[in-house]
Coordinates of C-alpha atoms in Angstrom, one line a residue:
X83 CA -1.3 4.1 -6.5
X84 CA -1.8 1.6 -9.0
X85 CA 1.1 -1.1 -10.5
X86 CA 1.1 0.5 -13.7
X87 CA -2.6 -0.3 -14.7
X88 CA -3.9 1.0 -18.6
X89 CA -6.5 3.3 -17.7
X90 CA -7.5 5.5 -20.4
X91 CA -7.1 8.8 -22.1
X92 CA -9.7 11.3 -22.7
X93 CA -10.2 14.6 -24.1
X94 CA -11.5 17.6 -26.5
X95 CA -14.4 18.5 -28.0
X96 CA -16.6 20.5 -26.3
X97 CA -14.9 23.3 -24.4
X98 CA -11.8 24.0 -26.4
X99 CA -8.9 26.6 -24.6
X100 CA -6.3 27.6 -27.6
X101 CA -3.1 29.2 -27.0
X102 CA -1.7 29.9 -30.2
X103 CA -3.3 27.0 -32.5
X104 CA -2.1 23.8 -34.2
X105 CA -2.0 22.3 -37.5
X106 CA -5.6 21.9 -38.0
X107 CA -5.9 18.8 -39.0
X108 CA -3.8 17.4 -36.4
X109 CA -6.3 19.3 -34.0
X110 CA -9.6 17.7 -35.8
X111 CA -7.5 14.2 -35.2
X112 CA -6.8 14.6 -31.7
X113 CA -10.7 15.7 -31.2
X114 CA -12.3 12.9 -32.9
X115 CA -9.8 10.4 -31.1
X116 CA -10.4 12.0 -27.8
X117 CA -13.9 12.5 -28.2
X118 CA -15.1 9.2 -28.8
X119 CA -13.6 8.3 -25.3
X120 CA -15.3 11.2 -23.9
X121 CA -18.4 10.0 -25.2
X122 CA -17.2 7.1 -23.1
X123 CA -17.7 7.6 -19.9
X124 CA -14.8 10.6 -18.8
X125 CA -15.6 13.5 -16.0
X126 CA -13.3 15.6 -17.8
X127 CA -10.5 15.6 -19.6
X128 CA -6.9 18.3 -20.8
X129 CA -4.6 17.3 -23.8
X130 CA -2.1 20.0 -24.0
X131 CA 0.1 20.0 -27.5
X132 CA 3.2 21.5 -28.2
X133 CA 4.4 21.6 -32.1
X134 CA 8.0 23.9 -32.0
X135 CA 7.0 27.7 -30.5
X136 CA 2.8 27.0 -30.4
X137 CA 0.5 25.5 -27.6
X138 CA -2.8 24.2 -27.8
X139 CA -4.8 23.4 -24.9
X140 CA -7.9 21.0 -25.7
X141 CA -10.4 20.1 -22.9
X142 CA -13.7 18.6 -22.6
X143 CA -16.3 17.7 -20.0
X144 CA -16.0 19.6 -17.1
X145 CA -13.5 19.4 -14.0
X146 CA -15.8 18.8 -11.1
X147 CA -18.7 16.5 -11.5
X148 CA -20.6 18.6 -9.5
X149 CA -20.7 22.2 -11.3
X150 CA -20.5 23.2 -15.0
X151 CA -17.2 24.9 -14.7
X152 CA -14.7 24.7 -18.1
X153 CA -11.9 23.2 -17.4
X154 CA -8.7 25.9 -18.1
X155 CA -5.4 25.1 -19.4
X156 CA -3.4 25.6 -16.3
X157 CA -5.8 23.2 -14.0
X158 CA -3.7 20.9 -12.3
X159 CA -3.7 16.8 -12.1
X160 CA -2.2 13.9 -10.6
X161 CA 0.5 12.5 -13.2
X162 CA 1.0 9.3 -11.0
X163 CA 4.1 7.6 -12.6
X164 CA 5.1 10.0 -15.1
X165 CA 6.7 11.2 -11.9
X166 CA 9.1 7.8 -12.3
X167 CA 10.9 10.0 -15.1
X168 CA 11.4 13.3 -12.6
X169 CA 13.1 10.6 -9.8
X170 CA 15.5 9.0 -13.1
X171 CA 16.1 12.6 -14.5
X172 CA 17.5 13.5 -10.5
X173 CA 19.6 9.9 -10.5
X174 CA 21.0 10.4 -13.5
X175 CA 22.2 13.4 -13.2
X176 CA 24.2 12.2 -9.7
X177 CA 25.4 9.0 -12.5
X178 CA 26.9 12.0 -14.5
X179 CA 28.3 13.6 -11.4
X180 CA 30.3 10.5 -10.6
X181 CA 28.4 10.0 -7.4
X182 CA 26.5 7.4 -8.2
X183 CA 27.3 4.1 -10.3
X184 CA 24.4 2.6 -12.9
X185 CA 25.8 -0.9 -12.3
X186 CA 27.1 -0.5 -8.6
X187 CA 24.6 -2.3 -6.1
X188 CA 22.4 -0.7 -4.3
X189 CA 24.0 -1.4 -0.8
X190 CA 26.7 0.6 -1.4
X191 CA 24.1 3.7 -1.1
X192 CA 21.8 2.2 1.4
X193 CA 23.6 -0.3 3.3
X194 CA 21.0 -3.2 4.5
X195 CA 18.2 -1.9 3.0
X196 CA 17.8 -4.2 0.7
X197 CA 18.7 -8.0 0.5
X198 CA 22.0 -8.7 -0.7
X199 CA 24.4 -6.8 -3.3
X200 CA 23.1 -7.9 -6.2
X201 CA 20.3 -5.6 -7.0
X202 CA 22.0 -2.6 -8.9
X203 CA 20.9 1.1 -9.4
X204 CA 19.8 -0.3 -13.3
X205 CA 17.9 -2.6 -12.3
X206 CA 16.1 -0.3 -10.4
X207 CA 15.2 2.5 -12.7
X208 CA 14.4 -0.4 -15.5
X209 CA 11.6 -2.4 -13.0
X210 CA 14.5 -5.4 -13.2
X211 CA 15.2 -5.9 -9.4
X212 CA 12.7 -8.2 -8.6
X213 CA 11.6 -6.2 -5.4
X214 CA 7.6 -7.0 -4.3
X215 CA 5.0 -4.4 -5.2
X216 CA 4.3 -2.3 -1.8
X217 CA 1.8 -0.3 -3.3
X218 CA -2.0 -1.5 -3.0
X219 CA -1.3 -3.4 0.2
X220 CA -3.7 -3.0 3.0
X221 CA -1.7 -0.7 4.7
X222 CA -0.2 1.3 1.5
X223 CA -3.8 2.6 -0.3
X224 CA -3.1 6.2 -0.3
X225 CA -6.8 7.2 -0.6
X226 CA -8.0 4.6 2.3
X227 CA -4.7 6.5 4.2
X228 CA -6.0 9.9 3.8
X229 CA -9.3 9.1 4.8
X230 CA -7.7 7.2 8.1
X231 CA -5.3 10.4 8.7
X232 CA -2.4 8.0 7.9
X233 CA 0.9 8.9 6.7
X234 CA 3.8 6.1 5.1
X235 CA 7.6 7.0 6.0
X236 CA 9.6 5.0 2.2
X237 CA 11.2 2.7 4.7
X238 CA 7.8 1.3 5.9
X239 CA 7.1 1.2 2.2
X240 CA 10.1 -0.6 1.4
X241 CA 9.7 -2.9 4.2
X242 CA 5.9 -3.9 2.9
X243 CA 7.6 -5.2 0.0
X244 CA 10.1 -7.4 1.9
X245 CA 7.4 -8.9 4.0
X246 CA 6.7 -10.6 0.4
X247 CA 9.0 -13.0 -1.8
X248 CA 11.2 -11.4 -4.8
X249 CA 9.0 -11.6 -8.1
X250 CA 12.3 -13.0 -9.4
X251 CA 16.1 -12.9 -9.8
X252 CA 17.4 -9.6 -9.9
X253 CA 18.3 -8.5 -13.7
X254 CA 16.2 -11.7 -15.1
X255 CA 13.3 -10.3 -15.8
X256 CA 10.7 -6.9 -15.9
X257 CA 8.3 -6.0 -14.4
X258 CA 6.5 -2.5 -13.4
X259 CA 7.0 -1.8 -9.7
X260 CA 6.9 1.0 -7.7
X261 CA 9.0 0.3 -4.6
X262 CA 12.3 1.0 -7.2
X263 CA 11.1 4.3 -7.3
X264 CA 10.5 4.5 -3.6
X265 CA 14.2 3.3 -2.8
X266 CA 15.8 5.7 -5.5
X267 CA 13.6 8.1 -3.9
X268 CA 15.8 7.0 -0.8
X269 CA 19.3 7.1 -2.6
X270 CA 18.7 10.2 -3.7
X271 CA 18.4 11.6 -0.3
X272 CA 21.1 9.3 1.0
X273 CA 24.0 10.3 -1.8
X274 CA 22.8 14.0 -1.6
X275 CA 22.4 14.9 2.0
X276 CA 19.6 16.6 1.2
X277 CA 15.2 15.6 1.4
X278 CA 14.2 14.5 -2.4
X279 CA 11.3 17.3 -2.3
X280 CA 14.5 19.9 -1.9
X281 CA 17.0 17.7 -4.7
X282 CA 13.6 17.8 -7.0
X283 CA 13.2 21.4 -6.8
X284 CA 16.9 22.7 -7.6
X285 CA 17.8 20.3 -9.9
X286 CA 14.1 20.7 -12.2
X287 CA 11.5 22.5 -10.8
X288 CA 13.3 25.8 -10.7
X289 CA 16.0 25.5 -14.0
X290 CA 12.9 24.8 -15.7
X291 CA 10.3 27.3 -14.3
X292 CA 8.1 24.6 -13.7
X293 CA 5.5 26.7 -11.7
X294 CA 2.8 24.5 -11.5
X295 CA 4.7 21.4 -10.4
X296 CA 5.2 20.3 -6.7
X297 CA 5.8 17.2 -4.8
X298 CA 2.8 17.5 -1.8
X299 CA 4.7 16.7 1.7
X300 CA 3.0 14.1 3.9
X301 CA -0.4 14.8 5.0
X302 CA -0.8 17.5 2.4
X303 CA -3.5 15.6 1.0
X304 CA -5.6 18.3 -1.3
X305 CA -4.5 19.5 -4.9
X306 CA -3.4 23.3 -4.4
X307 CA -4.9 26.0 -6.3
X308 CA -7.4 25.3 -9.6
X309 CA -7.2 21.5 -10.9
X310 CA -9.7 18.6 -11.7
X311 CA -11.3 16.2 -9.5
X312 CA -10.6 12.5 -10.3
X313 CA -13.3 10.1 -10.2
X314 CA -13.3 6.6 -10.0
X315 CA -16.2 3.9 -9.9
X316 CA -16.6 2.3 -6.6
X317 CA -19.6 0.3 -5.2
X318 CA -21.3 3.1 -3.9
X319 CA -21.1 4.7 -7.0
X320 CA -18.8 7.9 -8.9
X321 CA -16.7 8.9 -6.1
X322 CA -14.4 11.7 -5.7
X323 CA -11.0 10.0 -5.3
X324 CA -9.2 13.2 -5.8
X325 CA -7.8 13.4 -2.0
X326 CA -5.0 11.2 -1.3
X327 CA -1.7 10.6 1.2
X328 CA 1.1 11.5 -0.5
X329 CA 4.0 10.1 1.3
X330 CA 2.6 6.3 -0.2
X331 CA 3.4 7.0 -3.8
X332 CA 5.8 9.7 -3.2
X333 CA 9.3 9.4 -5.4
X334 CA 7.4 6.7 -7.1
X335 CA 4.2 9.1 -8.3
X336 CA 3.6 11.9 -6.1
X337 CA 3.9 14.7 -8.8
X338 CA 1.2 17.5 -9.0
X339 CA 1.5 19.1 -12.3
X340 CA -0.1 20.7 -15.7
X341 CA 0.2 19.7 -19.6
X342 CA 2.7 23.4 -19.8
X343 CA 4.7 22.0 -17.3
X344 CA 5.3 18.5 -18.5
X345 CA 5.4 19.5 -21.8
X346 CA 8.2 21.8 -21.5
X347 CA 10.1 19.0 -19.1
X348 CA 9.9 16.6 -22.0
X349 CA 11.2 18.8 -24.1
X350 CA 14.3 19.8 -22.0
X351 CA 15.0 16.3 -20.9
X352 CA 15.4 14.8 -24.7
X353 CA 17.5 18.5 -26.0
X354 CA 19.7 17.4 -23.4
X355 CA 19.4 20.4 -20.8
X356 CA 18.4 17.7 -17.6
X357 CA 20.5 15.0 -18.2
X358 CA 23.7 14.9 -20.1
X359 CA 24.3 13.4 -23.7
X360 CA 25.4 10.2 -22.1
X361 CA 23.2 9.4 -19.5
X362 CA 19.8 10.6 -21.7
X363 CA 21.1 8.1 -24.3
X364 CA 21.3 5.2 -21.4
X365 CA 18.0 6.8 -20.7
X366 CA 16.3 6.4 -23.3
X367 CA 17.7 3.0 -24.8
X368 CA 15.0 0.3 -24.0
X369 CA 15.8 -2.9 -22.6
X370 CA 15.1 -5.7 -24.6
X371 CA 12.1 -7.7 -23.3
X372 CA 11.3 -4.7 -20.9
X373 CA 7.6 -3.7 -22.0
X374 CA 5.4 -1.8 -20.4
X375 CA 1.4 -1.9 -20.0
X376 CA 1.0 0.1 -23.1
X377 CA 3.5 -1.7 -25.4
X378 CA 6.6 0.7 -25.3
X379 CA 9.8 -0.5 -24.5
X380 CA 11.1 0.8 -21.5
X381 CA 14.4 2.2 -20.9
X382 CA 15.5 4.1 -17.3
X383 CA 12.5 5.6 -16.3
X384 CA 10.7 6.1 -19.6
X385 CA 8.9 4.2 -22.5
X386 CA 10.1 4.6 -26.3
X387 CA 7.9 3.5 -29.4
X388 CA 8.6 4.0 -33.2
X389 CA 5.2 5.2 -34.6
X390 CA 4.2 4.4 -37.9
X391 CA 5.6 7.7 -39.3
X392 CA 8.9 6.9 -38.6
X393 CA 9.0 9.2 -35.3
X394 CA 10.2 8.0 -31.4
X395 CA 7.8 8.7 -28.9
X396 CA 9.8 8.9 -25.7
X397 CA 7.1 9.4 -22.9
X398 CA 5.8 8.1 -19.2
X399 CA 2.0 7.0 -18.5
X400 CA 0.9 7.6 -15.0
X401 CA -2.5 6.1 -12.9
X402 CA -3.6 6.6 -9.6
X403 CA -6.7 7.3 -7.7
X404 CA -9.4 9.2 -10.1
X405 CA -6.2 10.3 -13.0
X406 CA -4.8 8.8 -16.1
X407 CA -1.9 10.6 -17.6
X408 CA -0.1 10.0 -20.8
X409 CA 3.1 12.5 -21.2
X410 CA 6.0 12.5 -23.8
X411 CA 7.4 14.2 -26.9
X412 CA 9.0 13.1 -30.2
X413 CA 12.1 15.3 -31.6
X414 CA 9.8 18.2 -32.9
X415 CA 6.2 17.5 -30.6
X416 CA 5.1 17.1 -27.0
X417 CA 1.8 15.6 -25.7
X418 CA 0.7 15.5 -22.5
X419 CA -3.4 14.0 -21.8
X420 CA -5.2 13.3 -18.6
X421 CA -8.4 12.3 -17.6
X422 CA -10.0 12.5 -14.3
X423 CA -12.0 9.4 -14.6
X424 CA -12.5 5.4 -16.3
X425 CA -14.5 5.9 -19.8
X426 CA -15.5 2.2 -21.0
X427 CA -13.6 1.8 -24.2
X428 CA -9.7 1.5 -23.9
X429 CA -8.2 3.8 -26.8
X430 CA -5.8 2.8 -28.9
X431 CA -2.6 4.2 -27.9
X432 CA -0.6 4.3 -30.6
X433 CA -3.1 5.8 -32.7
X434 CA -3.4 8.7 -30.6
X435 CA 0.2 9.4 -30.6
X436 CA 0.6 8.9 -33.8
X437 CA -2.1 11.9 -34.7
X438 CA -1.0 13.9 -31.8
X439 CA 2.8 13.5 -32.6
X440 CA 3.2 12.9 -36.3
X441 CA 4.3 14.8 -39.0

């Protein structure tokens, strides 16, 4: 699991899946954006659009570098941190409950688990607590664990991160991290009662008919059913990075899931079906100076951008081992793109929201 690094976006061209079909020139947009970075360097790549009642499903390359298979439109991926939004969506909803407090501190829910009572549940779900990055740490690589048969409980997680100093003063500053999505991942359990795979799948998965989307337990390490390989470029070469532990990202970017699926959580999250009026508009409020890797303000749990039409994108990026995923919707739109490895050129982001998502 990476901290939040830009990887890139890729899709279209060559093998195209429609289900129902878009505005065409939004469709010949999308295709000349996403082929260019196809062109680049991508294994394959899935863009899945949503414009009111009609789906289109765009891919390109192929999903295992090894065969010359098409990719189709349910194939599954890795979404990484877009799974940040699934873990805010679950706390959020225990904030409208009245069993959980935005601004109490954390140690009310998890007594001595972290340093202090100063670190709030905000400052959490906004990347302001100042907690250490666990992830990437020697003994915290979920594709080095999987290869070693190793599994990583959230308290050794957590712990990893204490072993290092505080980036800084709790609510002083932001920054990307994924051990507050591993301890919300822990007061979730804590508040409820009940595992965060079980809260994740009464509270979303299943209201929604999300059938695609699961949370792998630990040392289920292998995407189920048809989905692309992720690549990534190490010194021996392209390797297949798709098999990875999943208890090391877990609450924080665990997700297995498809364009359908995300698309239609977007969609219910910002009509107000997950979280309530209140809480969605805390939600999706962006903290000022809180910026994430691709320029959108960041609220609890997802980025928000004004595009140049006038429209908010409200969305989550996502990268881990061999997957980039970029997955949001505007008030009318949903987009959801992944690619299963890096292509060369870094796309312009904004652009290709703008003709995915604009009017």
């Amino acid at each position: 699991m990476r901290s939040h690094v830009l990887a890139t976006i890729a899709v279209v061209a060559t093998s195209m899946a429609l289900v129902g079909c878009a505005t065409l020139q939004r469709t010949v947009e999308v295709q000349s954006d996403l082929d260019s970075l196809t062109k680049s360097g991508a294994v394959g790549s899935i863009a899945t659009l949503d414009d009111n009642s009609t789906t289109t499903v765009l891919t390109s390359g192929v999903p295992h570098q090894t065969n010359g298979d098409s990719i189709g439109p349910r194939y599954r991926v890795r979404i990484a941190g877009v799974t940040k939004t699934f873990t805010a969506a679950l706390v959020l909803q225990l904030v409208a409950q009245d069993k959980v407090g935005l601004d109490a501190p954390v140690q009310r829910y998890l007594p001595g688990l972290v340093p202090g009572d100063t670190i709030t549940v905000r400052h959490l779900l906004q990347h302001r607590s100042g907690l250490a990055e666990f992830a990437g740490e020697p003994n915290a690589d979920e594709w080095v664990a999987a290869s070693e048969n190793r599994t990583l409980t959230p308290a050794d997680a957590v712990a990893i991160a204490l072993s290092k100093p505080a980036q800084f003063e709790p609510g002083s500053a932001f920054r990307y991290t994924n051990t507050n999505y591993i301890v919300l991942g822990m007061l979730v359990e804590a508040v409820t009662g009940r595992s965060y795979a079980d809260e994740l799948r009464t509270r979303i998965l299943e209201p929604l008919e999300l059938e695609d989307t699961y949370l792998p337990p630990p040392g289920e390490r292998d995407i189920r059913g048809e989905h692309m390989t992720g690549y990534a470029d190490l010194p021996g070469g392209r390797t297949d990075v798709s098999r990875i532990e999943p208890s090391i990202p877990w609450s924080a970017g665990a997700l297995v899931s498809t364009g359908k699926d995300l698309n239609t959580f977007w969609r219910a999250l910002l009509s107000g079906r997950i979280v309530p009026e209140n809480e969605l508009t805390e939600m999706t409020t962006p903290h000022a100076g809180a910026t994430e890797a691709e320029g959108l303000g960041y609220g609890l749990g997802v980025g928000s951008t004004e595009l140049p039409c006038g429209v908010t994108y409200i969305g989550h990026s996502g990268g881990i081992y061999g997957y980039y995923t970029l997955s949001g919707a505007t008030e009318d739109r949903a987009y959801t793109v992944t690619l299963t490895s890096t292509p060369k050129e870094q796309p312009d982001i904004v652009a290709m929201l703008s003709h995915a998502l604009c009017p």
